[in-house]
Amino acid sequence: MDNACDVLVVGAGPAGLAAAWRAAKSGLRVSVVDDNPAAGGQIWRGEEAKPSSTEAHEWFERIRSVDIQMINGARVFQQPEAGMLLAEMSEGVCELKYESLVLATGARERFLPFPGWTLPNVMGAGGLQALVKTGLPIEGKRVAIAGSGPLLLAVAAYLRSRGAEVLLIAEQASSLQLARFGIGLFSKSSQAFALKRQLKGVPYRSGCWVLSAHGAEKLETVTLFRGGKRWQVACDYLACGFHLVPNLELAELVGCEVDHGRVSVDEFQQTTVPQTYSAGEATGIGGLDLSLVEGEIAGLAAAGKRDEAGKLFPIREKHRKFADLLNRTFALRDELKHLAAPETIVCRCEDVTFERLRVHESWRAAKLQTRCGMGPCQGRVCGGAVEFLFGWRAESVRPPALPVRVESLIRGVVE
């Protein structure tokens, strides 16, 4: 398959959809490519047909009002030349040719290793939510939710609405940090109050985290810690995630500069690569509202409408202030660096333990000696962990950016 467009958007989450809408409304040929079967990203997954919020409904209506080519189920894995990306689909490799590129690749959950975290039914908070959205039965199941960040509240509310028994939410941030964050939530009070209503009766424990998970063949109990005390909770699922990590692999692959764990952009969301823009969580974790306005600015800039894009700068600045507060509030405490026991697996793909990793000085050295980060997930699970535990960052990104079939690799080499 060969596709050519004026603006190619990678990522069909809120930021990507906002960019595509603005560019298409400006009269450009726009294509959106995403590896999921439908648009929406993680936050609006499965909501294109039946949105759960007014905001989602309005944005999907906007997308339907313009001419956008949606390419779903396509995994972008290589850039053989400037102005072209290759994406793997079920029927083969798709060539995506473009004049301007918008990277809206979003973020993923950060996982931290602790004894028992590899047990069945211990999973990411967002991961469990996604499974339930795609059919996993959760009604009547006991769920403990732990980690850090607003995602925990959203997941808890969603699971409870689907009949799960949410036992508690364990947030590692302190009560003082959360109190300061509460003040910053004033501008988003309707969202906060809605979540509070949905979670009435669910214990919310600040300064609390999981020490370990236990079970013979699958999860049976978790051990929690708070204020010098530890106790066990029996549960069917543990949904655990420690805030978010930007997806940077594709941006790095096409040559964009990355600084402090996020894609570097200018005031028009343009990266260090000409005619390449980035918006949303890839430029820094900031939440839905910031992702949307960044996407709009990127789409307008790609369409050459910089004056119109500039009118959105004050709105973006307002949401950036909230994002700064968000990330300060949910910064991970040092105690979490000591959860893993020597025998705790850190790299799940290659079964590499904490004890084998801590003797190395860099991820490169660890890869050479242990294969950490060289399995099918290509460091997407252990990468966020080793960055927090040891301060390591990936030193290079090489194609393919995602695991693909051998025939797709051959096509990439031929190109």
XYZ file of N, CA, C and O in Angstrom, residues 28-211:
736
model
N -5.856 20.793 3.799
C -4.762 19.893 3.452
C -5.215 18.440 3.433
O -6.190 18.061 4.083
N -4.478 17.625 2.677
C -4.713 16.177 2.689
C -4.049 15.615 3.939
O -2.838 15.752 4.117
N -4.834 14.980 4.775
C -4.347 14.524 6.072
C -4.584 13.022 6.235
O -5.672 12.519 5.929
N -3.562 12.336 6.701
C -3.685 10.920 7.060
C -3.297 10.758 8.518
O -2.358 11.402 8.991
N -4.033 9.916 9.223
C -3.721 9.585 10.613
C -3.459 8.092 10.684
O -4.297 7.289 10.246
N -2.318 7.715 11.231
C -1.962 6.306 11.351
C -1.825 5.956 12.830
O -1.270 6.721 13.615
N -2.366 4.800 13.213
C -2.337 4.382 14.613
C -2.329 2.853 14.656
O -2.913 2.199 13.783
N -1.665 2.304 15.675
C -1.575 0.847 15.746
C -2.804 0.196 16.368
O -2.923 -1.033 16.382
N -3.724 0.979 16.895
C -4.957 0.439 17.460
C -6.018 0.261 16.374
O -5.959 0.907 15.330
N -7.010 -0.600 16.623
C -8.038 -0.830 15.602
C -9.008 0.330 15.415
O -9.739 0.372 14.435
N -9.027 1.277 16.354
C -9.926 2.429 16.237
C -9.266 3.649 16.862
O -8.333 3.534 17.668
N -9.731 4.824 16.486
C -9.169 6.074 17.006
C -9.580 6.283 18.460
O -10.535 5.700 18.955
N -8.817 7.140 19.145
C -9.143 7.479 20.528
C -7.968 7.417 21.468
O -7.980 8.045 22.527
N -6.941 6.634 21.102
C -5.797 6.512 21.999
C -6.183 5.809 23.289
O -7.221 5.144 23.384
N -5.341 5.960 24.302
C -5.607 5.298 25.573
C -6.788 5.933 26.309
O -7.593 5.246 26.936
N -6.900 7.259 26.226
C -7.915 7.941 27.028
C -9.320 7.812 26.440
O -10.311 7.744 27.171
N -9.431 7.765 25.102
C -10.737 7.638 24.463
C -10.862 6.294 23.757
O -11.575 6.170 22.758
N -10.199 5.285 24.262
C -10.235 3.963 23.638
C -11.676 3.439 23.579
O -12.396 3.423 24.574
N -12.082 3.006 22.389
C -13.398 2.410 22.224
C -14.555 3.370 22.323
O -15.718 2.943 22.409
N -14.304 4.687 22.270
C -15.379 5.660 22.479
C -15.806 6.380 21.203
O -16.630 7.286 21.249
N -15.250 5.972 20.074
C -15.611 6.660 18.829
C -17.099 6.483 18.526
O -17.784 7.423 18.108
N -17.620 5.280 18.736
C -19.030 5.023 18.452
C -19.945 5.515 19.569
O -21.057 5.984 19.308
N -19.470 5.415 20.829
C -20.299 5.805 21.968
C -19.437 6.530 22.998
O -19.007 5.951 23.994
N -19.171 7.817 22.783
C -18.315 8.577 23.707
C -18.916 8.651 25.102
O -20.135 8.750 25.268
N -18.043 8.612 26.113
C -18.505 8.665 27.503
C -18.509 10.080 28.063
O -18.969 10.298 29.176
N -18.000 11.039 27.307
C -17.963 12.421 27.781
C -18.367 13.365 26.655
O -18.253 13.037 25.471
N -18.824 14.546 27.055
C -19.201 15.559 26.068
C -18.005 15.956 25.219
O -18.121 16.150 24.003
N -16.842 16.071 25.864
C -15.630 16.475 25.138
C -15.261 15.469 24.062
O -14.957 15.840 22.925
N -15.283 14.179 24.405
C -14.974 13.146 23.420
C -15.977 13.177 22.273
O -15.602 13.077 21.089
N -17.263 13.331 22.599
C -18.308 13.395 21.568
C -18.043 14.556 20.610
O -18.124 14.392 19.375
N -17.723 15.717 21.154
C -17.493 16.889 20.314
C -16.294 16.698 19.394
O -16.334 17.086 18.220
N -15.236 16.087 19.914
C -14.038 15.914 19.091
C -14.254 14.876 17.994
O -13.794 15.065 16.862
N -14.955 13.800 18.276
C -15.224 12.822 17.222
C -16.163 13.409 16.171
O -16.048 13.076 14.977
N -17.075 14.286 16.571
C -17.929 14.972 15.603
C -17.088 15.868 14.701
O -17.327 15.960 13.489
N -16.115 16.561 15.276
C -15.226 17.406 14.472
C -14.442 16.578 13.464
O -14.280 16.979 12.300
N -13.947 15.434 13.899
C -13.172 14.574 12.997
C -14.043 14.095 11.844
O -13.603 14.037 10.685
N -15.302 13.754 12.143
C -16.196 13.284 11.085
C -16.613 14.402 10.126
O -17.076 14.130 9.015
N -16.435 15.656 10.553
C -16.862 16.783 9.720
C -15.849 17.158 8.644
O -16.149 17.983 7.775
N -14.640 16.580 8.700
C -13.599 16.896 7.723
C -13.125 15.611 7.049
O -13.432 14.502 7.484
N -12.370 15.791 5.978
C -11.881 14.641 5.203
C -10.502 14.224 5.716
O -9.508 14.892 5.443
N -10.472 13.135 6.477
C -9.220 12.604 7.025
C -9.135 11.128 6.695
O -10.105 10.381 6.903
N -8.001 10.700 6.191
C -7.791 9.276 5.959
C -7.286 8.630 7.247
O -6.216 8.967 7.737
N -8.062 7.713 7.803
C -7.676 7.016 9.022
C -7.089 5.659 8.650
O -7.731 4.844 7.985
N -5.869 5.421 9.080
C -5.188 4.148 8.825
C -4.977 3.466 10.166
O -4.046 3.785 10.909
N -5.864 2.560 10.517
C -5.814 1.891 11.810
C -5.098 0.544 11.707
O -5.009 -0.048 10.624
N -4.617 0.062 12.838
C -3.941 -1.224 12.868
C -2.620 -1.211 12.119
O -2.209 -2.222 11.541
N -1.930 -0.079 12.117
C -0.665 0.062 11.401
C 0.431 0.488 12.376
O 0.279 1.488 13.084
N 1.521 -0.247 12.415
C 2.622 0.007 13.347
C 3.794 0.638 12.601
O 4.458 -0.028 11.806
N 4.031 1.918 12.825
C 5.146 2.608 12.167
C 6.457 2.121 12.773
O 6.644 2.185 13.984
N 7.358 1.640 11.919
C 8.574 1.037 12.462
C 9.868 1.543 11.844
O 10.958 1.273 12.352
N 9.794 2.302 10.755
C 11.040 2.732 10.123
C 10.827 3.962 9.252
O 9.739 4.202 8.730
N 11.912 4.744 9.106
C 11.933 5.861 8.167
C 13.052 5.585 7.157
O 14.225 5.877 7.412
N 12.723 5.020 6.002
C 13.770 4.697 5.024
C 14.387 5.920 4.365
O 15.525 5.878 3.897
N 13.628 7.021 4.313
C 14.136 8.263 3.723
C 13.294 9.416 4.236
O 12.208 9.224 4.794
N 13.777 10.624 4.065
C 13.029 11.797 4.505
C 11.703 11.871 3.764
O 11.627 11.635 2.559
N 10.648 12.176 4.506
C 9.339 12.296 3.894
C 8.610 10.985 3.703
O 7.586 10.937 3.017
N 9.111 9.919 4.323
C 8.443 8.621 4.201
C 8.632 7.794 5.462
O 9.730 7.739 6.020
N 7.554 7.175 5.911
C 7.616 6.204 6.996
C 7.057 4.883 6.494
O 6.227 4.856 5.579
N 7.507 3.803 7.092
C 6.965 2.486 6.795
C 6.151 2.004 7.986
O 6.573 2.144 9.132
N 4.985 1.440 7.711
C 4.119 0.911 8.765
C 3.703 -0.509 8.401
O 3.370 -0.788 7.250
N 3.739 -1.375 9.382
C 3.317 -2.758 9.168
C 1.830 -2.893 9.442
O 1.329 -2.465 10.476
N 1.124 -3.521 8.486
C -0.299 -3.816 8.649
C -0.494 -5.315 8.482
O 0.436 -6.035 8.092
N -1.685 -5.795 8.747
C -1.930 -7.229 8.628
C -1.717 -7.719 7.204
O -1.287 -8.856 6.982
N -1.984 -6.851 6.218
C -1.860 -7.261 4.822
C -0.506 -6.929 4.205
O -0.286 -7.158 3.021
N 0.397 -6.365 4.981
C 1.726 -6.068 4.447
C 2.264 -4.751 4.964
O 1.812 -4.229 5.983
N 3.231 -4.195 4.250
C 3.870 -2.939 4.651
C 3.259 -1.780 3.874
O 3.038 -1.867 2.665
N 2.981 -0.709 4.588
C 2.368 0.479 4.000
C 3.398 1.605 3.939
O 4.046 1.903 4.932
N 3.568 2.211 2.762
C 4.434 3.377 2.610
C 3.616 4.637 2.891
O 2.577 4.854 2.271
N 4.093 5.448 3.794
C 3.393 6.669 4.168
C 4.261 7.864 3.774
O 5.267 8.148 4.421
N 3.875 8.558 2.721
C 4.647 9.692 2.219
C 3.967 10.990 2.634
O 2.736 11.092 2.605
N 4.755 11.980 3.015
C 4.180 13.197 3.572
C 5.077 14.395 3.304
O 6.271 14.263 3.027
N 4.468 15.589 3.423
C 5.215 16.846 3.378
C 5.554 17.304 4.795
O 6.650 17.795 5.055
N 4.588 17.150 5.718
C 4.801 17.494 7.129
C 4.371 16.317 7.985
O 3.460 15.558 7.629
N 5.041 16.194 9.130
C 4.799 15.065 10.027
C 4.455 15.587 11.424
O 5.123 16.489 11.931
N 3.404 15.040 12.030
C 3.048 15.354 13.416
C 3.128 14.072 14.227
O 2.421 13.100 13.941
N 4.006 14.066 15.212
C 4.186 12.904 16.082
C 3.375 13.118 17.356
O 3.676 13.999 18.156
N 2.343 12.318 17.512
C 1.494 12.382 18.699
C 1.427 10.976 19.293
O 0.374 10.342 19.348
N 2.581 10.495 19.704
C 2.748 9.089 20.073
C 2.377 8.787 21.518
O 2.468 7.632 21.961
N 1.992 9.801 22.287
C 1.459 9.561 23.625
C 2.478 9.085 24.638
O 3.676 9.367 24.533
N 1.983 8.335 25.606
C 2.828 7.882 26.713
C 2.401 6.482 27.127
O 1.369 5.966 26.684
N 3.190 5.876 27.959
C 2.863 4.558 28.512
C 3.062 4.611 30.024
O 3.711 5.516 30.543
N 2.527 3.620 30.704
C 2.680 3.567 32.146
C 4.116 3.225 32.536
O 4.798 2.481 31.839
N 4.534 3.776 33.671
C 5.823 3.382 34.237
C 5.559 2.262 35.257
O 4.719 2.389 36.140
N 6.295 1.178 35.100
C 6.203 0.064 36.031
C 7.480 -0.013 36.850
O 8.579 0.168 36.312
N 7.357 -0.259 38.121
C 8.506 -0.446 38.992
C 8.474 -1.866 39.545
O 7.420 -2.357 39.951
N 9.625 -2.537 39.570
C 9.648 -3.929 40.032
C 9.571 -4.042 41.554
O 10.165 -3.257 42.274
N 8.805 -5.013 41.998
C 8.747 -5.372 43.417
C 8.482 -6.879 43.471
O 8.011 -7.472 42.480
N 8.784 -7.541 44.563
C 8.562 -8.982 44.643
C 7.117 -9.347 44.316
O 6.183 -8.796 44.893
N 6.948 -10.223 43.339
C 5.614 -10.667 42.947
C 4.969 -9.876 41.832
O 3.845 -10.191 41.433
N 5.646 -8.886 41.269
C 4.997 -8.053 40.256
C 4.792 -8.786 38.931
O 4.032 -8.324 38.077
N 5.424 -9.949 38.766
C 5.245 -10.729 37.542
C 4.143 -11.775 37.673
O 3.904 -12.550 36.741
N 3.460 -11.847 38.819
C 2.369 -12.796 38.996
C 1.205 -12.485 38.053
O 0.916 -11.308 37.777
N 0.512 -13.519 37.541
C -0.705 -13.262 36.775
C -1.706 -12.459 37.599
O -1.849 -12.659 38.806
N -2.386 -11.528 36.938
C -3.373 -10.616 37.526
C -2.750 -9.429 38.251
O -3.468 -8.630 38.850
N -1.424 -9.287 38.192
C -0.769 -8.031 38.559
C -0.469 -7.328 37.243
O 0.265 -7.857 36.410
N -1.045 -6.174 37.043
C -0.894 -5.503 35.748
C -0.963 -3.992 35.907
O -1.256 -3.486 37.000
N -0.674 -3.294 34.821
C -0.740 -1.848 34.847
C -2.165 -1.369 35.060
O -3.132 -2.029 34.645
N -2.309 -0.215 35.696
C -3.645 0.334 35.934
C -4.350 0.603 34.608
O -5.494 0.170 34.391
N -3.678 1.307 33.718
C -4.257 1.568 32.407
C -4.427 0.295 31.598
O -5.352 0.169 30.794
N -3.521 -0.668 31.807
C -3.614 -1.943 31.103
C -4.864 -2.709 31.484
O -5.562 -3.267 30.622
N -5.174 -2.749 32.775
C -6.387 -3.429 33.215
C -7.620 -2.721 32.669
O -8.583 -3.362 32.223
N -7.609 -1.402 32.695
C -8.736 -0.649 32.148
C -8.943 -0.976 30.672
O -10.074 -1.191 30.219
N -7.840 -1.040 29.913
C -7.940 -1.342 28.486
C -8.496 -2.742 28.259
O -9.318 -2.957 27.351
N -8.083 -3.707 29.070
C -8.595 -5.069 28.932
C -10.094 -5.133 29.222
O -10.842 -5.829 28.535
N -10.512 -4.393 30.246
C -11.943 -4.379 30.577
C -12.738 -3.739 29.449
O -13.827 -4.191 29.086
N -12.186 -2.670 28.854
C -12.874 -2.010 27.753
C -13.027 -2.936 26.550
O -13.954 -2.766 25.746
N -12.121 -3.906 26.422
C -12.187 -4.825 25.283
C -12.809 -6.169 25.650
O -12.706 -7.123 24.877
N -13.436 -6.260 26.839
C -14.220 -7.443 27.127
C -13.854 -8.259 28.342
O -14.559 -9.227 28.666
N -12.777 -7.950 29.061
C -12.416 -8.729 30.241
C -13.497 -8.558 31.311
O -13.800 -7.438 31.716
N -14.092 -9.652 31.813
C -15.126 -9.514 32.854
C -14.512 -9.107 34.188
O -13.573 -9.731 34.667
N -15.036 -8.043 34.779
C -14.480 -7.522 36.037
C -15.538 -7.438 37.135
O -15.213 -7.189 38.303
N -16.799 -7.676 36.778
C -17.880 -7.549 37.748
C -17.666 -8.494 38.929
O -17.414 -9.691 38.764
N -17.733 -7.946 40.137
C -17.577 -8.740 41.344
C -16.147 -9.050 41.735
O -15.898 -9.637 42.801
N -15.173 -8.655 40.912
C -13.769 -8.925 41.216
C -13.228 -7.872 42.190
O -13.561 -6.698 42.109
N -12.388 -8.334 43.121
C -11.770 -7.434 44.096
C -10.495 -6.851 43.487
O -9.586 -7.603 43.119
N -10.413 -5.527 43.415
C -9.283 -4.864 42.768
C -8.625 -3.883 43.721
O -9.294 -3.014 44.297
N -7.318 -4.039 43.889
C -6.514 -3.042 44.604
C -5.791 -2.207 43.556
O -5.264 -2.751 42.582
N -5.772 -0.895 43.753
C -5.142 0.014 42.792
C -4.038 0.770 43.509
O -4.248 1.318 44.597
N -2.843 0.771 42.906
C -1.694 1.365 43.595
C -0.732 1.996 42.594
O -0.751 1.686 41.406
N 0.109 2.891 43.111
C 1.114 3.537 42.289
C 1.098 5.034 42.494
O 1.154 5.519 43.620
N 0.952 5.786 41.380
C 0.966 7.237 41.493
C 0.339 7.883 40.271
O 0.444 7.371 39.154
N -0.329 9.013 40.504
C -0.865 9.797 39.408
C -2.374 9.777 39.317
O -3.039 8.890 39.855
N -2.953 10.765 38.623
C -4.409 10.871 38.465
C -5.022 9.686 37.738
O -6.215 9.419 37.875
N -4.201 8.974 36.945
C -4.721 7.816 36.221
C -5.338 6.798 37.174
O -6.316 6.126 36.833
N -4.795 6.682 38.384
C -5.322 5.715 39.344
C -6.787 6.005 39.647
O -7.611 5.093 39.754
N -7.127 7.273 39.820
C -8.501 7.657 40.120
C -9.431 7.358 38.948
O -10.532 6.832 39.131
N -8.979 7.692 37.745
C -9.802 7.452 36.558
C -10.046 5.962 36.356
O -11.163 5.542 36.033
N -9.005 5.161 36.556
C -9.148 3.711 36.405
C -10.075 3.152 37.472
O -10.945 2.324 37.192
N -9.907 3.609 38.706
C -10.768 3.141 39.795
C -12.235 3.443 39.510
O -13.111 2.584 39.699
N -12.510 4.655 39.041
C -13.890 5.039 38.740
C -14.455 4.192 37.609
O -15.613 3.743 37.666
N -13.649 3.954 36.595
C -14.113 3.154 35.453
C -14.397 1.715 35.882
O -15.451 1.153 35.552
N -13.461 1.108 36.602
C -13.644 -0.282 37.015
C -14.858 -0.431 37.931
O -15.620 -1.401 37.839
N -15.035 0.545 38.811
C -16.203 0.489 39.706
C -17.502 0.591 38.907
O -18.489 -0.076 39.225
N -17.491 1.412 37.871
C -18.703 1.544 37.048
C -19.015 0.265 36.287
O -20.148 0.059 35.847
N -18.016 -0.611 36.149
C -18.206 -1.894 35.472
C -18.429 -3.030 36.455
O -18.391 -4.194 36.085
N -18.652 -2.682 37.723
C -19.020 -3.693 38.701
C -17.901 -4.246 39.540
O -18.127 -5.161 40.353
N -16.682 -3.730 39.401
C -15.575 -4.214 40.222
C -15.708 -3.701 41.655
O -16.275 -2.633 41.898
N -15.201 -4.466 42.586
C -15.131 -4.035 43.974
C -13.751 -3.420 44.198
O -12.768 -4.134 44.370
N -13.677 -2.112 44.143
C -12.394 -1.419 44.325
C -12.115 -1.335 45.819
O -12.815 -0.640 46.561
N -11.082 -2.066 46.258
C -10.790 -2.185 47.684
C -10.161 -0.926 48.259
O -10.505 -0.490 49.354
N -9.216 -0.351 47.508
C -8.548 0.873 47.947
C -7.699 1.423 46.826
O -7.405 0.712 45.855
N -7.309 2.677 46.973
C -6.344 3.314 46.074
C -5.145 3.716 46.928
O -5.290 4.498 47.875
N -3.988 3.161 46.620
C -2.762 3.466 47.354
C -1.910 4.410 46.511
O -1.368 4.014 45.482
N -1.806 5.665 46.920
C -1.047 6.696 46.215
C 0.242 6.983 46.977
O 0.210 7.329 48.151
N 1.385 6.848 46.289
C 2.671 7.037 46.971
C 2.953 8.487 47.340
O 3.749 8.757 48.243
N 2.337 9.447 46.653
C 2.558 10.859 46.989
C 2.033 11.159 48.390
O 1.063 10.562 48.850
N 2.685 12.113 49.062
C 2.294 12.454 50.431
C 1.012 13.273 50.459
O 0.607 13.864 49.451
N 0.390 13.332 51.626
C -0.839 14.115 51.777
C -0.571 15.597 51.548
O -1.429 16.318 51.024
N 0.618 16.083 51.915
C 0.963 17.482 51.698
C 1.042 17.796 50.211
O 0.523 18.816 49.744
N 1.696 16.913 49.455
C 1.779 17.107 48.006
C 0.386 17.107 47.388
O 0.078 17.929 46.516
N -0.444 16.188 47.818
C -1.789 16.088 47.259
C -2.641 17.301 47.616
O -3.485 17.731 46.828
N -2.430 17.860 48.805
C -3.176 19.055 49.200
C -2.836 20.223 48.279
O -3.720 20.978 47.848
N -1.557 20.372 47.955
C -1.148 21.442 47.031
C -1.735 21.210 45.645
O -2.160 22.149 44.968
N -1.780 19.966 45.253
C -2.341 19.632 43.943
C -3.832 19.934 43.925
O -4.380 20.395 42.919
N -4.507 19.710 45.044
C -5.936 19.981 45.133
C -6.266 21.424 44.861
O -7.281 21.737 44.231
N -5.394 22.319 45.312
C -5.590 23.744 45.040
C -5.500 24.002 43.541
O -6.287 24.751 42.971
N -4.542 23.338 42.897
C -4.385 23.508 41.456
C -5.526 22.916 40.659
O -5.712 23.241 39.487
N -6.309 22.031 41.272
C -7.432 21.406 40.586
C -8.656 22.323 40.497
O -9.665 21.929 39.920
N -8.567 23.507 41.092
C -9.724 24.393 41.138
C -10.312 24.631 39.749
O -11.526 24.613 39.559
N -9.420 24.810 38.750
C -9.895 25.076 37.393
C -10.514 23.841 36.756
O -11.181 23.937 35.727
N -10.281 22.686 37.326
C -10.832 21.441 36.789
C -11.755 20.801 37.810
O -11.880 19.580 37.897
N -12.396 21.629 38.608
C -13.173 21.137 39.742
C -14.311 20.209 39.335
O -14.630 19.266 40.055
N -14.933 20.441 38.186
C -16.049 19.583 37.772
C -15.583 18.152 37.564
O -16.274 17.202 37.946
N -14.388 17.996 36.951
C -13.843 16.651 36.755
C -13.512 16.010 38.091
O -13.795 14.829 38.321
N -12.897 16.790 38.989
C -12.499 16.261 40.287
C -13.716 15.836 41.103
O -13.731 14.759 41.724
N -14.751 16.669 41.099
C -15.951 16.352 41.864
C -16.661 15.128 41.294
O -17.227 14.317 42.039
N -16.636 14.982 39.975
C -17.272 13.817 39.346
C -16.583 12.531 39.781
O -17.248 11.540 40.117
N -15.252 12.553 39.791
C -14.508 11.374 40.240
C -14.777 11.085 41.714
O -14.921 9.927 42.117
N -14.839 12.145 42.510
C -15.079 11.966 43.944
C -16.422 11.299 44.193
O -16.549 10.414 45.061
N -17.426 11.696 43.427
C -18.750 11.088 43.575
C -18.719 9.610 43.195
O -19.300 8.768 43.887
N -18.023 9.314 42.097
C -17.972 7.937 41.616
C -17.207 7.024 42.565
O -17.448 5.814 42.597
N -16.287 7.597 43.342
C -15.437 6.793 44.219
C -15.827 6.913 45.685
O -15.043 6.569 46.566
N -17.033 7.388 45.943
C -17.486 7.520 47.318
C -17.424 6.166 48.031
O -17.922 5.160 47.537
N -16.772 6.146 49.197
C -16.649 4.920 49.969
C -15.396 4.123 49.700
O -15.098 3.170 50.426
N -14.634 4.492 48.663
C -13.384 3.787 48.362
C -12.248 4.441 49.139
O -11.983 5.637 48.959
N -11.543 3.700 49.992
C -10.436 4.294 50.756
C -9.325 4.798 49.824
O -8.904 4.084 48.909
N -8.874 6.030 50.068
C -7.771 6.626 49.312
C -6.638 6.881 50.296
O -6.761 7.720 51.185
N -5.547 6.136 50.151
C -4.435 6.196 51.096
C -3.235 6.914 50.481
O -2.609 6.397 49.557
N -2.939 8.104 50.970
C -1.755 8.825 50.507
C -0.528 8.309 51.250
O -0.647 7.715 52.336
N 0.653 8.538 50.682
C 1.881 8.060 51.301
C 1.875 6.552 51.501
O 2.424 6.033 52.485
N 1.274 5.836 50.565
C 1.074 4.381 50.689
C 1.514 3.713 49.394
O 1.263 4.233 48.300
N 2.158 2.557 49.518
C 2.584 1.846 48.313
C 2.662 0.349 48.560
O 2.686 -0.117 49.692
N 2.738 -0.404 47.456
C 2.826 -1.863 47.514
C 4.266 -2.279 47.786
O 5.201 -1.778 47.157
N 4.428 -3.186 48.737
C 5.746 -3.773 49.004
C 5.948 -5.059 48.223
O 7.046 -5.327 47.729
